[in-house]
JSON list of C-alpha atoms in Angstrom, two decimals:
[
{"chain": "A", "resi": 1, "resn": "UNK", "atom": "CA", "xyz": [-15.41, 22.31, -14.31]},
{"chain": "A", "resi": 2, "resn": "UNK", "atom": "CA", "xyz": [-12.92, 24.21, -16.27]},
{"chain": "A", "resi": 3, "resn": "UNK", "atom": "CA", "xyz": [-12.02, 20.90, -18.64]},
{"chain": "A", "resi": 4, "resn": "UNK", "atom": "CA", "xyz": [-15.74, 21.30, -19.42]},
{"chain": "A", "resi": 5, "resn": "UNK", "atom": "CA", "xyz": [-16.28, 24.34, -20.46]},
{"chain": "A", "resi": 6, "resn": "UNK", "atom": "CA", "xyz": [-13.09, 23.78, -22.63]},
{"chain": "A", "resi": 7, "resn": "UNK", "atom": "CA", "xyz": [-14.86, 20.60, -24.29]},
{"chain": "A", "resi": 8, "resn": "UNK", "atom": "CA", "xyz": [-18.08, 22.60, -24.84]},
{"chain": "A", "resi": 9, "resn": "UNK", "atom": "CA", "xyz": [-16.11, 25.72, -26.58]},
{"chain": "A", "resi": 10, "resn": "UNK", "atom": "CA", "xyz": [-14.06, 23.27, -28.30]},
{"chain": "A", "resi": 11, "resn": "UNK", "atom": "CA", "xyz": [-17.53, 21.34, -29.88]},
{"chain": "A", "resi": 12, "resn": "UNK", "atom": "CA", "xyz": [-18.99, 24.28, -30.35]},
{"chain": "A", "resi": 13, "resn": "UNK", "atom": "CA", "xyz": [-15.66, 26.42, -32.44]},
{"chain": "A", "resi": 14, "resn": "UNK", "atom": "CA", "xyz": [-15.88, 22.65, -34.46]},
{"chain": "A", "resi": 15, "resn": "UNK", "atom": "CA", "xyz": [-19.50, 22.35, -34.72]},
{"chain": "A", "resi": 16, "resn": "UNK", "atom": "CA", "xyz": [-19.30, 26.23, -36.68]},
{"chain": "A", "resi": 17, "resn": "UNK", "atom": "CA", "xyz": [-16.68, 24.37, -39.32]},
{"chain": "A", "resi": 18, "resn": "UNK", "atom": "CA", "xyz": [-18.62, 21.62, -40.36]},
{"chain": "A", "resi": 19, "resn": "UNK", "atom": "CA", "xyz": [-19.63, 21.83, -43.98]},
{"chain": "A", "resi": 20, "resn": "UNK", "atom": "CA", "xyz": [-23.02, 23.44, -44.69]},
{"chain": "A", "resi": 21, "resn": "UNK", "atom": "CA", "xyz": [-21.78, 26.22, -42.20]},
{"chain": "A", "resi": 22, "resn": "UNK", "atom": "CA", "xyz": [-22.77, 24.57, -39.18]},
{"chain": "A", "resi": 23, "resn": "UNK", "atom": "CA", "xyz": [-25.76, 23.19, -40.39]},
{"chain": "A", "resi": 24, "resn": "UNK", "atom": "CA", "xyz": [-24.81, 19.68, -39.78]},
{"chain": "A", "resi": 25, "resn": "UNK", "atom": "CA", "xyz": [-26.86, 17.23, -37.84]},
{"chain": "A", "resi": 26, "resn": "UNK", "atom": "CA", "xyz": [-25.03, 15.74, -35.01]},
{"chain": "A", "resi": 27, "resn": "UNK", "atom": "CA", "xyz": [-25.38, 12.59, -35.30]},
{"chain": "A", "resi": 28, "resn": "UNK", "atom": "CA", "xyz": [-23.86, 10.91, -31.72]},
{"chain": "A", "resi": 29, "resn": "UNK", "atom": "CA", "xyz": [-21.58, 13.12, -29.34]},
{"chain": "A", "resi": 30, "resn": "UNK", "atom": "CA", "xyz": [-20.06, 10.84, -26.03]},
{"chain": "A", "resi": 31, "resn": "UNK", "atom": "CA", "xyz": [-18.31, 12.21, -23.17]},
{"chain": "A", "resi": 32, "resn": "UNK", "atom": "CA", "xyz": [-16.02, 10.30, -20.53]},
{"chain": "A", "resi": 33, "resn": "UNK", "atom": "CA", "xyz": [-15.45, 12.13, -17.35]},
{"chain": "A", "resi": 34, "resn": "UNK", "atom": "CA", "xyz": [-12.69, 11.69, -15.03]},
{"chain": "A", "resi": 35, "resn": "UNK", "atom": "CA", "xyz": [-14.53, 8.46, -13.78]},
{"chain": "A", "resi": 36, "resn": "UNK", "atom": "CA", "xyz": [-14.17, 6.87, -17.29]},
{"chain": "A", "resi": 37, "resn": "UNK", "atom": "CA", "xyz": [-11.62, 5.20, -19.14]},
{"chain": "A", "resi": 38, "resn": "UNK", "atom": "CA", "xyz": [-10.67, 8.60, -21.20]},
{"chain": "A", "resi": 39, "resn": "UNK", "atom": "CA", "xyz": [-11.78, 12.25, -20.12]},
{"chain": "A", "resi": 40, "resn": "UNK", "atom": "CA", "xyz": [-12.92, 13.62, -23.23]},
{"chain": "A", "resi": 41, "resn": "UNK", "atom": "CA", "xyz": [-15.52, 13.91, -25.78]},
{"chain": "A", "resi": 42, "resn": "UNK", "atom": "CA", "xyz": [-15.91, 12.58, -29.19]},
{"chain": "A", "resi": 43, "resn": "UNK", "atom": "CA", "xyz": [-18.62, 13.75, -31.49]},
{"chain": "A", "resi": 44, "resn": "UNK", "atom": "CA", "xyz": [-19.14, 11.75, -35.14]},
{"chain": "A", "resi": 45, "resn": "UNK", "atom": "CA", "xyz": [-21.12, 12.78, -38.54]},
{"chain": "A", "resi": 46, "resn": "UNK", "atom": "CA", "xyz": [-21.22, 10.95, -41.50]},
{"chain": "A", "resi": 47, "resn": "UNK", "atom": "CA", "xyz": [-17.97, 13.14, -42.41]},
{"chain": "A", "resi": 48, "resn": "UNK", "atom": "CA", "xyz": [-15.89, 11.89, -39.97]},
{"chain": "A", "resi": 49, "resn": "UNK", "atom": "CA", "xyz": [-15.25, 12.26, -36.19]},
{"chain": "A", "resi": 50, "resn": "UNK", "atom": "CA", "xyz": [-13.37, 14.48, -33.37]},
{"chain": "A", "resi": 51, "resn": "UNK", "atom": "CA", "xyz": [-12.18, 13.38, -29.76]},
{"chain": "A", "resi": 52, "resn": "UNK", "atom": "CA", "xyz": [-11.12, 15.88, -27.93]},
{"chain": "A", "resi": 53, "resn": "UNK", "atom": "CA", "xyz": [-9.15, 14.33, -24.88]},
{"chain": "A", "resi": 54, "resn": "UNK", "atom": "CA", "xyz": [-8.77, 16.42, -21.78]},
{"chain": "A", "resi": 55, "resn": "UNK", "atom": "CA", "xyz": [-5.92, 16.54, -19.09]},
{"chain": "A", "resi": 56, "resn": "UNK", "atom": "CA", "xyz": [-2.55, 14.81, -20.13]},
{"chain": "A", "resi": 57, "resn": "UNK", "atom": "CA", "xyz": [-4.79, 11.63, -21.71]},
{"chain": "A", "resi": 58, "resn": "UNK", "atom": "CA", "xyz": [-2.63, 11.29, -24.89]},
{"chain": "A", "resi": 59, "resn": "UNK", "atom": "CA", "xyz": [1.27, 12.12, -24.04]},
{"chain": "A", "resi": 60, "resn": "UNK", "atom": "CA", "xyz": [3.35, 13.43, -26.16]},
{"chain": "A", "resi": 61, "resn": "UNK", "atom": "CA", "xyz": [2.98, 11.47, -29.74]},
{"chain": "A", "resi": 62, "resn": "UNK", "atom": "CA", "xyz": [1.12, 12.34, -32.81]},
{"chain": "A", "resi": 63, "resn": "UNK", "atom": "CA", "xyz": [1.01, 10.62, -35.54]},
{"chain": "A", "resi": 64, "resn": "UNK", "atom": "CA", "xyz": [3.72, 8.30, -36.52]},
{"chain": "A", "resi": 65, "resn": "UNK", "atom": "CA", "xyz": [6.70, 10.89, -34.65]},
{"chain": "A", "resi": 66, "resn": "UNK", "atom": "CA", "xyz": [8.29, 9.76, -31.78]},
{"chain": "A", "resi": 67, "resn": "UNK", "atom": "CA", "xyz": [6.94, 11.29, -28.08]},
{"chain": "A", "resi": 68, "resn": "UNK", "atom": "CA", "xyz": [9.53, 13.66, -27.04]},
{"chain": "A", "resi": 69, "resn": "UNK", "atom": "CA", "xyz": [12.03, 12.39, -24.50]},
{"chain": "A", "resi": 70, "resn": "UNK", "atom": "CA", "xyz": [11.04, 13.96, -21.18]},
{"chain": "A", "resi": 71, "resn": "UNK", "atom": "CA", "xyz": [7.97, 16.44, -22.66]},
{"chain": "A", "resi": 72, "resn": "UNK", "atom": "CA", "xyz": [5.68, 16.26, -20.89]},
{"chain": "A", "resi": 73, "resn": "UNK", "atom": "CA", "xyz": [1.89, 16.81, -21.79]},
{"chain": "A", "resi": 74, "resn": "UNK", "atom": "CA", "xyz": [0.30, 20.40, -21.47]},
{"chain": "A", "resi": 75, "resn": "UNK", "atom": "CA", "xyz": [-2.52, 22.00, -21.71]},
{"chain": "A", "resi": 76, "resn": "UNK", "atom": "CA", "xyz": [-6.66, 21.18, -21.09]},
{"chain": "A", "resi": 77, "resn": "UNK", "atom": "CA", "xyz": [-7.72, 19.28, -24.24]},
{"chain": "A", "resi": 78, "resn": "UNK", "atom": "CA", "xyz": [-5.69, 17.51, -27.37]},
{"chain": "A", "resi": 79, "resn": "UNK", "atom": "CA", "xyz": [-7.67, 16.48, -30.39]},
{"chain": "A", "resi": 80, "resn": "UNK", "atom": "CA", "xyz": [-7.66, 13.54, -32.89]},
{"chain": "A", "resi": 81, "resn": "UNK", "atom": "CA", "xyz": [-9.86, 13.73, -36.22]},
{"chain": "A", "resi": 82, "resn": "UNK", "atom": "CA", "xyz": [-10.61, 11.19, -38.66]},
{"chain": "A", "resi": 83, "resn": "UNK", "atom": "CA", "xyz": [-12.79, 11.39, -42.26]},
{"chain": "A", "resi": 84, "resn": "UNK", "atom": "CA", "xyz": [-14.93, 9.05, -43.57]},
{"chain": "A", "resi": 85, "resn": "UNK", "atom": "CA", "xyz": [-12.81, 9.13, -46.48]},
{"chain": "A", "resi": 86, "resn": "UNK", "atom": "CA", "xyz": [-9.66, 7.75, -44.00]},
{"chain": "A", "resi": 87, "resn": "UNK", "atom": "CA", "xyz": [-8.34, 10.89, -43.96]},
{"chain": "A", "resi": 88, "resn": "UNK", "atom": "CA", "xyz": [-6.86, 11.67, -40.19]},
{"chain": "A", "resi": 89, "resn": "UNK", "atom": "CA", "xyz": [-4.86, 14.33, -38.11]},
{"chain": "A", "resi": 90, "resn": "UNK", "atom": "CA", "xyz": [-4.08, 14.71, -34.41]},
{"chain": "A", "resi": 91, "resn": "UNK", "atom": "CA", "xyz": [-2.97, 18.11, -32.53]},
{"chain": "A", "resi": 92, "resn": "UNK", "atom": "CA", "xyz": [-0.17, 17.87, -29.27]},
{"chain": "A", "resi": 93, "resn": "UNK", "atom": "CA", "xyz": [0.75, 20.36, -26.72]},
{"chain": "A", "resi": 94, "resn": "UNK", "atom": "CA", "xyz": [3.50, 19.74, -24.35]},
{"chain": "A", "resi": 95, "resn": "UNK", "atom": "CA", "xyz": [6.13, 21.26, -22.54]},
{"chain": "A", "resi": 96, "resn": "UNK", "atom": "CA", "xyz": [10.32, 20.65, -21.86]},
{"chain": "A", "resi": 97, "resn": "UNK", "atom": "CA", "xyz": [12.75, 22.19, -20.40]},
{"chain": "A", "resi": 98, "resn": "UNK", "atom": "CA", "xyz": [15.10, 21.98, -24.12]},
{"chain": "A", "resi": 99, "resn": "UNK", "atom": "CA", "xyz": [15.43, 25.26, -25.57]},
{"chain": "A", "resi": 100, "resn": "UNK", "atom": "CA", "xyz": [13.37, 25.33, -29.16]},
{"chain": "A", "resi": 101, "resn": "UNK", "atom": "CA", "xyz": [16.33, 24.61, -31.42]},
{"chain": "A", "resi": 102, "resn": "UNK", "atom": "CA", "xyz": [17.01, 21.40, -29.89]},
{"chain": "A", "resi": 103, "resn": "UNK", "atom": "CA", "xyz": [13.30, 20.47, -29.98]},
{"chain": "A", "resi": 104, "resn": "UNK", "atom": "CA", "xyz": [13.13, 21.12, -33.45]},
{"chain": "A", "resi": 105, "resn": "UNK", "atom": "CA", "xyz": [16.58, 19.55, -34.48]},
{"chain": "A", "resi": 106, "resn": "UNK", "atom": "CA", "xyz": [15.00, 16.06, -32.84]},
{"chain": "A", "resi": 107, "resn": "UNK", "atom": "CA", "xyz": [11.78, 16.43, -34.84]},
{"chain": "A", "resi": 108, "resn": "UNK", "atom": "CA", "xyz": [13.57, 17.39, -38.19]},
{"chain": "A", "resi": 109, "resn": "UNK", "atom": "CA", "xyz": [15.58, 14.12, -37.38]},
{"chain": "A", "resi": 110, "resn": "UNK", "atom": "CA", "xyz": [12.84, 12.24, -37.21]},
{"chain": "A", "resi": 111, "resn": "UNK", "atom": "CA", "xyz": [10.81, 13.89, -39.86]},
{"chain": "A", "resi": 112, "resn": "UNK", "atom": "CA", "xyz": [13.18, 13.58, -42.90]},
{"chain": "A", "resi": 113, "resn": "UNK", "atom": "CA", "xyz": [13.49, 10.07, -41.23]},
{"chain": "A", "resi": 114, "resn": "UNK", "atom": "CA", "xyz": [9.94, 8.66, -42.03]},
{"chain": "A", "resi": 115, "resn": "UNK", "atom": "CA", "xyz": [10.23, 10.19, -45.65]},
{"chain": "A", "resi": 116, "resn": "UNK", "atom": "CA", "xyz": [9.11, 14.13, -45.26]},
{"chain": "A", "resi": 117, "resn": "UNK", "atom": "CA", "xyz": [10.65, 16.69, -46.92]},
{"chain": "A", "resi": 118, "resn": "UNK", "atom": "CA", "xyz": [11.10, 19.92, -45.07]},
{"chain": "A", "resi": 119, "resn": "UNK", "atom": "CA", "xyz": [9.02, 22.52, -46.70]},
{"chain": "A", "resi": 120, "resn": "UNK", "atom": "CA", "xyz": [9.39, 25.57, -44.23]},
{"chain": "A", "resi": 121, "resn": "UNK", "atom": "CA", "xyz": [11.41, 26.91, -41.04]},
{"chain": "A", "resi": 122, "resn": "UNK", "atom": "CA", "xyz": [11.35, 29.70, -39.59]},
{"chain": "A", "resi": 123, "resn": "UNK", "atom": "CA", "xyz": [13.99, 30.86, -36.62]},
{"chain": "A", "resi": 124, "resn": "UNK", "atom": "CA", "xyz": [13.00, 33.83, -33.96]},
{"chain": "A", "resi": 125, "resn": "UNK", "atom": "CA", "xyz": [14.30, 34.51, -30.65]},
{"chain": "A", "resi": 126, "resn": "UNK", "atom": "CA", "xyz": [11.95, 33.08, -29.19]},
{"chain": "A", "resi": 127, "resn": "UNK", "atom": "CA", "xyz": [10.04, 30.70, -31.25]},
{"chain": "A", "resi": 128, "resn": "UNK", "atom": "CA", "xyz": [11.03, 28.01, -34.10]},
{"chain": "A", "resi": 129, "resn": "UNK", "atom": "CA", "xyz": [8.86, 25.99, -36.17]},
{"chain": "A", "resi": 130, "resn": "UNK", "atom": "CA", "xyz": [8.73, 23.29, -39.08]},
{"chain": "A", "resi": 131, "resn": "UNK", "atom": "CA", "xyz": [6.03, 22.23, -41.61]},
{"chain": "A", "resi": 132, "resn": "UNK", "atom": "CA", "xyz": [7.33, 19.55, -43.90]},
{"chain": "A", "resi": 133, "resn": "UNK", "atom": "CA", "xyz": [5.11, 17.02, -46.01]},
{"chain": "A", "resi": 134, "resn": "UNK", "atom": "CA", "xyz": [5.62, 13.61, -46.62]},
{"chain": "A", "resi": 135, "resn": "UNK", "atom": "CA", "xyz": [7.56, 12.77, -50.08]},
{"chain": "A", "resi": 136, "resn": "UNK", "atom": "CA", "xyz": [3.55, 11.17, -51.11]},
{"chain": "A", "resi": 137, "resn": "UNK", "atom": "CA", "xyz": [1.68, 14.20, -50.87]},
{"chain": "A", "resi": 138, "resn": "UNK", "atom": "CA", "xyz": [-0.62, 12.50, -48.61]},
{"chain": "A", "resi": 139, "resn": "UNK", "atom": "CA", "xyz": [0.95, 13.52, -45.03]},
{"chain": "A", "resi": 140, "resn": "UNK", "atom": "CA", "xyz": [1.79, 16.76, -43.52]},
{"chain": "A", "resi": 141, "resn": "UNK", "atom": "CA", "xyz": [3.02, 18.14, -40.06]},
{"chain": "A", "resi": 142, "resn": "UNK", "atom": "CA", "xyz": [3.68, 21.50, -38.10]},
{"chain": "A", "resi": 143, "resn": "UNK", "atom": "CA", "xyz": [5.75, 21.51, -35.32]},
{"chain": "A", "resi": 144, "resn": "UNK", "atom": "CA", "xyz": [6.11, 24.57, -33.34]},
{"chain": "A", "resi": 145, "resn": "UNK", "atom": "CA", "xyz": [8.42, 25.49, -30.27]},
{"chain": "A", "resi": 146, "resn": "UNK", "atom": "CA", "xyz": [8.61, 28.88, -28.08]},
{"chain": "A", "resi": 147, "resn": "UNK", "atom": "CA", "xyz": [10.43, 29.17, -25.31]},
{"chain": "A", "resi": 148, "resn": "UNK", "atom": "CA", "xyz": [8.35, 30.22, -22.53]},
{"chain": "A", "resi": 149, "resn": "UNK", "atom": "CA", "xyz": [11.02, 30.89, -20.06]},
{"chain": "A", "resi": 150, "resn": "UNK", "atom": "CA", "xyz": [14.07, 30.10, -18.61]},
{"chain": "A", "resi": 151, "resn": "UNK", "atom": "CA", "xyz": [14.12, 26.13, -19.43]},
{"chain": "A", "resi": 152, "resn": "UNK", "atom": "CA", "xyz": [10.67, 26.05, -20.29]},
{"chain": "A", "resi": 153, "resn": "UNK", "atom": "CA", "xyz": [9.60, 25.67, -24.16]},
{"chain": "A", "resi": 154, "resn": "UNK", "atom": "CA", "xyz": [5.93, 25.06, -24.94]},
{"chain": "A", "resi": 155, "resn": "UNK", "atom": "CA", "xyz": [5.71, 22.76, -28.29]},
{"chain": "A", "resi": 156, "resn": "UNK", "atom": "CA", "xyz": [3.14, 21.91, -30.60]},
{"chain": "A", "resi": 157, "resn": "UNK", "atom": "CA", "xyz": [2.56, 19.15, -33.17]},
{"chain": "A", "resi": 158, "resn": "UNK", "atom": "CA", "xyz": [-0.09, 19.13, -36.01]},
{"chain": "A", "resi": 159, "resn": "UNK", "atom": "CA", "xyz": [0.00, 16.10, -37.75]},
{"chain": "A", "resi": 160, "resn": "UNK", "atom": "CA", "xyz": [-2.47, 14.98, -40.70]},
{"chain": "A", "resi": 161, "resn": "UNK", "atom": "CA", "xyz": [-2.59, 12.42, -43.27]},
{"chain": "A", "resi": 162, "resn": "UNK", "atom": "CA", "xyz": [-5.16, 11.87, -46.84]},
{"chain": "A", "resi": 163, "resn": "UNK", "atom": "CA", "xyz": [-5.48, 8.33, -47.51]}
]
């Protein structure tokens, strides 16, 4: 019950940022439940679409990065978007037991790897985080980690790309 009230407030917080305010028509919304082959929901305009996956449906990999080595998915709902102009962007949560600076390290790795350039980090305590773009213009991602305890870091990746 809770995974669907998180879809619904999810659809609904997207619904609001649809251009004309919220004024546009919905034009087909589907929902899997825990019977079907992916929990989720995916609703689709003539701008694009969202699926919002519930429960652990999508690991730990967005975009073209690698999944984390032992993360492991967190969290009630992860969300991929697409445009109808092929533009497309996915949003990760998961959780390890490496402290932020090693989960970062790994994803700078592989970032500068696949041809982004790091644009911003940023070093706390607690928390550290990346944005870099891709040396195109056309890609960009955020990754964020903050340690949530002893051994336990909480990490998030934004990834989008314009084509």
């Amino acid at each position: 019950m809770r995974n669907i009230c998180v879809i619904a407030a999810a659809g609904l917080a997207m619904a609001a940022c649809m251009p004309g305010g919220g004024e546009a028509e919905r034009e087909d919304v589907a929902a899997r439940d825990a019977d079907g082959e992916t929990p989720g929901m995916t609703i689709t305009s003539e701008d694009g679409s969202v699926t919002i996956h519930t429960g652990n449906s999508t690991g730990t990999r967005a975009g073209d990065l690698p999944s984390y080595p032992g993360g492991q998915p967190h969290g009630s709902a992860q969300m991929e978007a697409s445009a109808a102009d092929g533009g497309s962007g996915q949003v990760v949560t998961f959780q390890t037991d490496d402290p932020p600076a090693e989960v970062i390290a790994f994803y700078r790795e592989a970032l500068e790897s696949r041809g982004y350039t790091i644009e911003t980090e940023v070093t706390s305590t607690q928390m550290h985080a990346v944005s870099a773009s891709r040396n195109d213009g056309e890609s960009g991602a955020n990754i964020t980690a903050t340690a949530t305890g002893p051994n336990s870091t909480m990490v998030s990746l934004v990834v989008g790309n314009v084509e």
